[in-house]
Backbone as numpy.savetxt, mean C-alpha at the origin, in Angstrom:
# Nx Ny Nz CAx CAy CAz Cx Cy Cz
-1.10 -22.38 10.19 -1.43 -21.44 9.13 -2.56 -20.53 9.58
-2.40 -19.23 9.37 -3.40 -18.26 9.81 -4.28 -17.85 8.64
-5.54 -17.55 8.96 -6.51 -17.19 7.93 -6.55 -15.67 7.75
-6.75 -15.25 6.50 -6.80 -13.82 6.20 -7.90 -13.55 5.19
-8.55 -12.40 5.35 -9.60 -11.95 4.44 -9.07 -10.77 3.65
-9.38 -10.75 2.37 -8.99 -9.65 1.50 -10.16 -8.67 1.40
-9.90 -7.40 1.69 -10.92 -6.37 1.60 -10.77 -5.67 0.25
-11.72 -5.92 -0.65 -11.66 -5.36 -2.00 -11.65 -6.47 -3.04
-12.21 -6.15 -4.21 -12.32 -7.17 -5.25 -11.91 -6.69 -6.63
-11.16 -5.60 -6.72 -10.74 -5.07 -8.01 -9.38 -5.60 -8.45
-8.76 -4.86 -9.37 -7.48 -5.30 -9.92 -6.38 -5.34 -8.88
-6.34 -4.35 -7.99 -5.32 -4.35 -6.94 -5.48 -5.56 -6.03
-6.73 -5.90 -5.72 -6.98 -7.09 -4.89 -6.46 -8.35 -5.56
-6.59 -8.41 -6.87 -6.09 -9.59 -7.59 -4.59 -9.76 -7.39
-3.86 -8.64 -7.45 -2.41 -8.70 -7.25 -2.09 -9.08 -5.81
-2.81 -8.50 -4.85 -2.58 -8.83 -3.45 -2.85 -10.31 -3.19
-3.92 -10.84 -3.76 -4.22 -12.26 -3.60 -3.09 -13.12 -4.15
-2.56 -12.73 -5.30 -1.47 -13.52 -5.88 -0.25 -13.56 -4.97
-0.01 -12.45 -4.24 1.11 -12.43 -3.29 0.79 -13.28 -2.06
-0.42 -13.14 -1.53 -0.81 -13.91 -0.34 -0.70 -15.41 -0.60
-1.00 -15.84 -1.80 -0.95 -17.27 -2.12 0.48 -17.82 -2.15
1.47 -16.91 -2.19 2.87 -17.33 -2.15 3.38 -17.48 -0.72
2.60 -17.02 0.27 3.06 -17.00 1.66 2.56 -18.24 2.38
3.48 -19.03 2.88 3.13 -20.34 3.44 2.37 -20.24 4.75
2.47 -19.10 5.45 1.85 -18.99 6.78 0.46 -18.37 6.75
-0.05 -18.03 5.55 -1.38 -17.42 5.45 -2.24 -18.20 4.46
-3.54 -18.28 4.80 -4.50 -18.89 3.88 -5.65 -17.91 3.67
-5.88 -17.56 2.40 -6.94 -16.61 2.07 -8.28 -17.35 2.09
-9.20 -16.89 2.93 -10.49 -17.58 3.02 -11.56 -16.93 2.15
-11.28 -15.75 1.60 -12.24 -15.10 0.73 -12.00 -13.60 0.68
-12.83 -12.91 -0.10 -12.72 -11.46 -0.20 -14.09 -10.83 0.01
-14.08 -9.57 0.49 -15.30 -8.79 0.61 -15.28 -7.65 -0.39
-16.46 -7.25 -0.83 -16.59 -6.16 -1.78 -18.06 -5.78 -1.83
-18.35 -4.59 -2.33 -19.75 -4.21 -2.49 -20.44 -5.02 -3.57
-19.66 -5.62 -4.47 -20.21 -6.40 -5.58 -19.54 -7.77 -5.64
-20.32 -8.77 -5.99 -19.78 -10.12 -6.19 -19.13 -10.17 -7.57
-17.82 -10.27 -7.58 -17.07 -10.29 -8.83 -16.68 -11.70 -9.24
-17.32 -12.68 -8.59 -16.94 -14.06 -8.86 -15.63 -14.42 -8.20
-15.20 -15.64 -8.40 -13.93 -16.07 -7.82 -12.77 -15.28 -8.43
-11.84 -14.86 -7.60 -10.64 -14.14 -8.04 -9.44 -15.02 -7.75
-8.82 -15.52 -8.79 -7.68 -16.45 -8.65 -8.03 -17.59 -7.70
-9.26 -18.06 -7.79 -9.71 -19.18 -6.97 -10.21 -18.80 -5.59
-10.24 -17.51 -5.27 -10.68 -17.04 -3.95 -12.13 -16.58 -4.06
-12.98 -17.07 -3.17 -14.42 -16.86 -3.26 -14.85 -15.53 -2.65
-15.99 -15.05 -3.13 -16.64 -13.86 -2.58 -17.36 -14.22 -1.29
-17.14 -13.41 -0.24 -17.76 -13.67 1.06 -19.00 -12.81 1.29
-19.04 -11.63 0.66 -20.12 -10.69 0.89 -19.56 -9.30 1.09
-20.42 -8.34 1.46 -19.95 -6.98 1.73 -19.19 -6.91 3.05
-18.57 -5.78 3.32 -17.76 -5.62 4.53 -18.57 -5.83 5.81
-19.89 -5.66 5.73 -20.73 -5.78 6.92 -20.73 -7.18 7.52
-20.26 -8.17 6.77 -20.22 -9.54 7.31 -18.99 -9.80 8.16
-18.05 -8.85 8.21 -16.77 -9.12 8.85 -16.90 -9.41 10.34
-17.79 -8.71 11.02 -17.92 -8.91 12.46 -18.31 -10.35 12.76
-19.23 -10.89 12.01 -19.67 -12.27 12.25 -18.58 -13.26 11.92
-17.86 -13.01 10.83 -16.76 -13.90 10.46 -15.68 -13.91 11.52
-15.33 -12.72 12.04 -14.25 -12.64 13.02 -14.63 -13.32 14.33
-15.90 -13.27 14.71 -16.34 -13.97 15.92 -16.11 -15.47 15.78
-16.31 -15.96 14.59 -16.20 -17.41 14.36 -14.76 -17.85 14.15
-13.91 -16.98 13.54 -12.64 -17.49 13.04 -11.42 -16.69 13.49
-11.60 -15.51 14.07 -10.47 -14.67 14.49 -9.49 -14.45 13.33
-10.00 -13.89 12.25 -9.22 -13.72 11.03 -8.41 -12.43 11.05
-7.37 -12.45 10.27 -6.65 -11.22 9.90 -7.29 -10.67 8.63
-6.92 -9.44 8.28 -7.43 -8.84 7.05 -6.37 -7.97 6.41
-6.50 -7.80 5.09 -5.64 -6.89 4.34 -6.54 -6.03 3.48
-6.31 -4.71 3.53 -7.08 -3.79 2.68 -6.42 -3.77 1.31
-7.15 -4.30 0.32 -6.62 -4.46 -1.03 -7.39 -3.61 -2.02
-7.66 -2.39 -1.62 -8.30 -1.40 -2.49 -7.19 -0.49 -3.01
-7.10 -0.37 -4.32 -6.02 0.40 -4.92 -6.15 1.89 -4.69
-5.13 2.61 -5.08 -5.09 4.06 -4.86 -4.54 4.76 -6.08
-5.41 5.50 -6.79 -4.96 6.45 -7.79 -5.39 7.81 -7.25
-4.46 8.55 -6.71 -4.77 9.78 -6.01 -4.37 9.65 -4.55
-5.06 10.37 -3.68 -4.71 10.38 -2.27 -5.31 9.18 -1.54
-4.77 8.88 -0.35 -5.07 7.62 0.33 -6.26 7.63 1.27
-7.13 8.61 1.17 -8.21 8.72 2.16 -9.25 7.61 2.06
-9.51 7.10 0.87 -10.51 6.03 0.74 -10.08 4.80 1.53
-8.83 4.43 1.42 -8.35 3.24 2.15 -8.35 3.49 3.66
-8.00 4.70 4.06 -8.06 5.03 5.49 -9.50 4.95 6.00
-10.46 5.42 5.22 -11.87 5.36 5.62 -12.31 3.91 5.81
-11.88 3.03 4.90 -12.23 1.61 5.03 -11.65 1.05 6.33
-10.40 1.36 6.60 -9.75 0.92 7.85 -10.56 1.36 9.06
-10.94 2.63 9.09 -11.67 3.15 10.24 -13.03 2.50 10.42
-13.66 2.12 9.33 -14.98 1.50 9.40 -14.92 0.06 9.88
-13.85 -0.65 9.57 -13.83 -2.09 9.86 -12.90 -2.48 11.00
-12.12 -1.55 11.53 -11.12 -1.96 12.53 -11.75 -2.42 13.84
-13.02 -2.04 14.11 -13.69 -2.55 15.30 -14.13 -4.00 15.10
-14.14 -4.46 13.86 -14.56 -5.82 13.55 -13.37 -6.76 13.32
-12.31 -6.23 12.77 -11.07 -6.98 12.51 -9.95 -6.20 13.19
-9.26 -6.82 14.12 -8.26 -6.05 14.87 -6.82 -6.38 14.51
-6.62 -7.16 13.45 -5.25 -7.49 13.05 -5.09 -7.28 11.55
-4.25 -6.31 11.19 -3.95 -6.01 9.80 -2.43 -6.15 9.62
-1.95 -7.33 9.32 -0.50 -7.53 9.24 0.10 -6.83 8.03
1.36 -6.45 8.14 2.11 -6.02 6.95 2.34 -7.24 6.07
2.19 -7.06 4.77 2.35 -8.14 3.81 3.50 -7.79 2.88
4.46 -8.68 2.75 5.59 -8.46 1.84 5.75 -9.66 0.93
5.78 -9.41 -0.37 5.99 -10.50 -1.32 7.33 -11.17 -1.07
7.38 -12.50 -1.17 8.68 -13.18 -1.08 9.58 -12.86 -2.26
9.03 -12.22 -3.28 9.83 -11.82 -4.43 10.23 -10.34 -4.35
10.13 -9.77 -3.16 10.67 -8.43 -2.90 11.94 -8.58 -2.07
12.71 -7.49 -1.99 13.92 -7.48 -1.17 13.69 -6.46 -0.05
13.50 -6.98 1.16 13.32 -6.14 2.34 14.58 -6.30 3.18
15.45 -5.33 3.11 16.73 -5.47 3.77 16.65 -5.22 5.27
17.69 -5.61 5.97 17.75 -5.47 7.41 17.52 -4.01 7.82
16.77 -3.82 8.90 16.55 -2.49 9.41 15.40 -1.74 8.78
14.56 -2.44 8.00 13.36 -1.84 7.43 12.18 -2.11 8.37
11.32 -1.12 8.58 10.14 -1.27 9.42 8.89 -1.02 8.60
7.98 -2.00 8.60 6.73 -1.88 7.85 5.58 -1.65 8.83
4.77 -0.63 8.58 3.63 -0.34 9.41 2.49 -1.32 9.21
1.58 -1.38 10.17 0.42 -2.26 10.07 -0.32 -2.02 8.76
-0.69 -3.11 8.10 -1.49 -3.01 6.89 -0.73 -2.59 5.65
0.58 -2.43 5.75 1.37 -2.10 4.55 1.48 -3.30 3.63
1.64 -3.02 2.34 1.78 -4.08 1.34 2.99 -3.76 0.48
3.89 -4.74 0.34 5.08 -4.61 -0.48 4.98 -5.65 -1.60
4.96 -5.17 -2.83 4.69 -6.00 -4.00 5.95 -6.66 -4.57
5.76 -7.49 -5.58 6.86 -8.17 -6.26 7.87 -7.17 -6.81
9.14 -7.51 -6.69 10.20 -6.74 -7.33 10.63 -5.49 -6.60
10.01 -5.21 -5.46 10.38 -4.02 -4.68 11.73 -4.23 -4.00
12.51 -3.16 -3.89 13.71 -3.15 -3.05 13.54 -2.05 -2.01
13.65 -2.43 -0.73 13.63 -1.46 0.37 14.92 -1.62 1.15
15.60 -0.50 1.37 16.92 -0.56 1.98 16.91 -0.09 3.44
17.99 -0.39 4.19 18.00 -0.21 5.64 17.63 1.20 6.09
16.90 1.23 7.21 16.49 2.48 7.81 15.18 3.03 7.29
14.62 2.39 6.27 13.36 2.87 5.71 12.19 2.42 6.58
11.17 3.27 6.64 10.00 3.03 7.49 8.75 3.37 6.69
7.73 2.49 6.75 6.43 2.85 6.20 5.44 3.03 7.33
4.51 3.95 7.12 3.41 4.10 8.05 2.32 3.08 7.78
1.21 3.28 8.45 0.06 2.39 8.33 -0.48 2.40 6.90
-0.77 1.20 6.37 -1.50 1.08 5.13 -0.78 1.53 3.88
0.52 1.65 3.91 1.26 2.09 2.72 1.26 0.99 1.66
1.25 1.39 0.39 1.44 0.47 -0.73 2.79 0.78 -1.36
3.66 -0.21 -1.39 4.94 -0.10 -2.10 4.81 -1.03 -3.29
4.55 -0.43 -4.43 4.06 -1.21 -5.57 5.18 -1.80 -6.42
4.79 -2.59 -7.38 5.67 -3.47 -8.15 6.90 -2.74 -8.70
8.06 -3.35 -8.45 9.35 -2.89 -9.01 9.74 -1.47 -8.60
9.19 -0.97 -7.51 9.63 0.33 -7.01 10.84 0.16 -6.10
11.58 1.26 -5.91 12.77 1.24 -5.07 12.64 2.29 -3.98
12.83 1.87 -2.74 12.82 2.77 -1.59 14.20 2.68 -0.96
14.96 3.73 -1.09 16.35 3.68 -0.64 16.45 3.86 0.87
17.67 3.91 1.38 17.94 3.94 2.81 17.31 5.15 3.49
16.82 4.95 4.70 16.38 6.02 5.60 15.23 6.87 5.04
14.40 6.26 4.23 13.20 6.94 3.73 12.07 6.76 4.75
11.35 7.83 5.02 10.21 7.80 5.93 8.94 8.01 5.10
8.08 7.01 5.08 6.86 7.02 4.29 5.68 7.08 5.25
4.84 8.09 5.11 3.73 8.29 6.02 2.59 7.31 5.82
1.55 7.46 6.66 0.37 6.60 6.58 -0.35 6.79 5.24
-0.82 5.67 4.69 -1.69 5.67 3.51 -1.04 6.31 2.28
0.26 6.14 2.17 1.01 6.60 1.00 1.07 5.47 -0.02
1.04 5.83 -1.30 1.22 4.85 -2.38 2.46 5.22 -3.18
3.43 4.30 -3.21 4.58 4.41 -4.11 4.25 3.52 -5.31
3.95 4.11 -6.45 3.41 3.38 -7.60 4.49 2.57 -8.31
4.08 1.67 -9.23 5.05 0.80 -9.89 6.20 1.56 -10.55
7.40 1.05 -10.32 8.58 1.58 -10.98 9.11 2.89 -10.46
8.52 3.43 -9.39 9.00 4.70 -8.83 10.29 4.48 -8.06
11.10 5.53 -7.98 12.35 5.49 -7.21 12.33 6.62 -6.19
12.46 6.24 -4.92 12.54 7.22 -3.84 13.94 7.11 -3.26
14.73 8.16 -3.43 16.14 8.13 -3.04 16.30 8.31 -1.53
17.51 8.10 -1.07 17.79 8.05 0.36 17.41 9.31 1.11
16.89 9.11 2.34 16.62 10.21 3.24 15.38 11.02 2.94
14.56 10.59 2.00 13.34 11.32 1.64 12.28 11.09 2.72
11.44 12.11 2.96 10.29 12.00 3.85 9.04 12.32 3.05
8.04 11.42 3.12 6.81 11.57 2.35 5.64 11.63 3.32
4.87 12.70 3.26 3.76 12.90 4.17 2.57 12.00 3.88
1.72 11.85 4.87 0.58 10.93 4.80 -0.32 11.23 3.61
-0.92 10.15 3.07 -1.92 10.16 2.00 -1.36 10.52 0.63
-0.09 10.80 0.52 0.48 11.20 -0.76 0.66 10.01 -1.69
0.88 10.32 -2.97 1.14 9.28 -3.97 2.31 9.72 -4.83
3.24 8.79 -5.04 4.36 8.99 -5.97 4.05 8.13 -7.19
3.80 8.77 -8.33 3.27 8.07 -9.50 4.25 7.11 -10.14
3.72 6.32 -11.06 4.50 5.28 -11.74 5.72 5.89 -12.44
6.88 5.31 -12.17 8.11 5.74 -12.82 8.66 7.07 -12.36
8.04 7.69 -11.36 8.55 8.97 -10.86 9.83 8.77 -10.07
10.61 9.84 -9.96 11.87 9.81 -9.22 11.87 10.97 -8.23
12.23 10.66 -6.99 12.41 11.69 -5.96 13.87 11.63 -5.54
14.60 12.74 -5.73 16.02 12.70 -5.41 16.24 12.78 -3.90
17.46 12.55 -3.48 17.77 12.30 -2.08 17.51 13.50 -1.19
17.08 13.18 0.05 17.01 14.16 1.11 15.84 15.11 1.09
14.89 14.93 0.19 13.78 15.87 0.07 12.63 15.52 1.01
11.77 16.51 1.22 10.55 16.31 1.99 9.35 16.60 1.10
8.38 15.69 1.11 7.14 15.85 0.36 6.02 15.96 1.37
5.24 17.03 1.28 4.18 17.29 2.25 3.07 16.26 2.16
2.19 16.26 3.17 0.98 15.46 3.09 0.14 15.87 1.89
-0.66 14.91 1.39 -1.66 15.18 0.35 -1.05 15.70 -0.94
0.12 15.19 -1.29 0.73 15.52 -2.58 0.55 14.35 -3.54
0.25 14.66 -4.79 0.20 13.64 -5.83 1.25 14.00 -6.87
2.26 13.14 -6.99 3.35 13.32 -7.95 3.03 12.47 -9.16
2.93 13.10 -10.33 2.49 12.41 -11.53 3.49 11.38 -12.04
2.97 10.49 -12.89 3.80 9.45 -13.50 4.96 10.09 -14.26
6.15 9.55 -14.04 7.33 9.99 -14.77 7.93 11.30 -14.31
7.37 11.92 -13.28 7.90 13.19 -12.80 9.24 13.00 -12.10
10.03 14.07 -12.05 11.27 14.07 -11.30 11.21 15.19 -10.27
11.26 14.82 -9.00 11.16 15.79 -7.91 12.58 16.15 -7.48
12.94 17.44 -7.63 14.31 17.87 -7.31 14.34 18.91 -6.19
13.16 19.28 -5.66 13.11 20.22 -4.54 11.96 19.81 -3.62
11.99 20.31 -2.40 10.92 19.99 -1.46 9.57 20.42 -2.00
8.55 19.57 -1.76 7.16 19.92 -2.08 6.50 20.27 -0.76
6.30 21.54 -0.53 5.91 22.03 0.79 4.41 22.22 0.95
3.66 22.15 -0.16 2.21 22.36 -0.10 1.49 21.21 -0.77
0.32 20.82 -0.24 -0.48 19.80 -0.92 -0.82 20.24 -2.34
-0.93 19.27 -3.24 -1.27 19.59 -4.62 -0.85 18.49 -5.56
-1.04 18.74 -6.85 -0.66 17.81 -7.91 0.58 18.37 -8.60
1.61 17.53 -8.72 2.89 17.94 -9.29 3.22 17.06 -10.48
3.71 17.67 -11.55 4.02 16.90 -12.75 5.23 17.53 -13.44
5.88 16.72 -14.29 6.96 17.22 -15.14 8.34 16.95 -14.61
9.33 17.37 -15.40 10.75 17.18 -15.08 11.45 18.52 -15.28
11.73 19.26 -14.24 11.45 18.93 -12.83 9.96 19.10 -12.49
9.54 18.43 -11.43 8.15 18.47 -11.02 7.75 19.88 -10.58
6.61 20.35 -11.10 6.05 21.63 -10.72 4.59 21.45 -10.38
4.08 22.30 -9.49 2.69 22.20 -9.11 1.80 22.63 -10.26
0.84 21.77 -10.62 -0.06 22.09 -11.73 -1.49 22.36 -11.23
-1.79 21.97 -10.00 -3.07 22.35 -9.38 -3.06 22.00 -7.90
């Protein structure tokens, strides 16, 4: 059994911890955060991220970045860049209650939550979040630090640029391209390519800022 540290102590971390506890090959030894939030689902606080170097020297731990994303993914990328010299293994994590079909590739540090379906040919970049009950159809390319929020549907052949977010319950129809740094609002329906960074909302989705 391999040891893993959770980076973050908020609500998203709580969900990640619940998934890690279902995986027989990993044991969560604690979480780091700027604040001691007490035990989270029985997992103890270790201290701030600055303790990671000392912990890794002693234990050679893996880590998972469990900081949520409402908006673009730069905060999680910044955390990765700050701690990767201290922790050099960020495995992809997939809930046993998700469906990851043959031919799916998960990037380092990606997290796939309960109820997700990912179909063949789909690829995630580094640090992607594929959140609860979302669907990623065949041959979808998801860039680094993208968040597919709960209940979203990404249809076949879609390409999503780095740091973007597809909001809760949103739908992206097949074959489209979404540029980097796009935020698609909850419940939006994307029916054409989003070629410029920005915030998109509505049915059909239109740029609102």
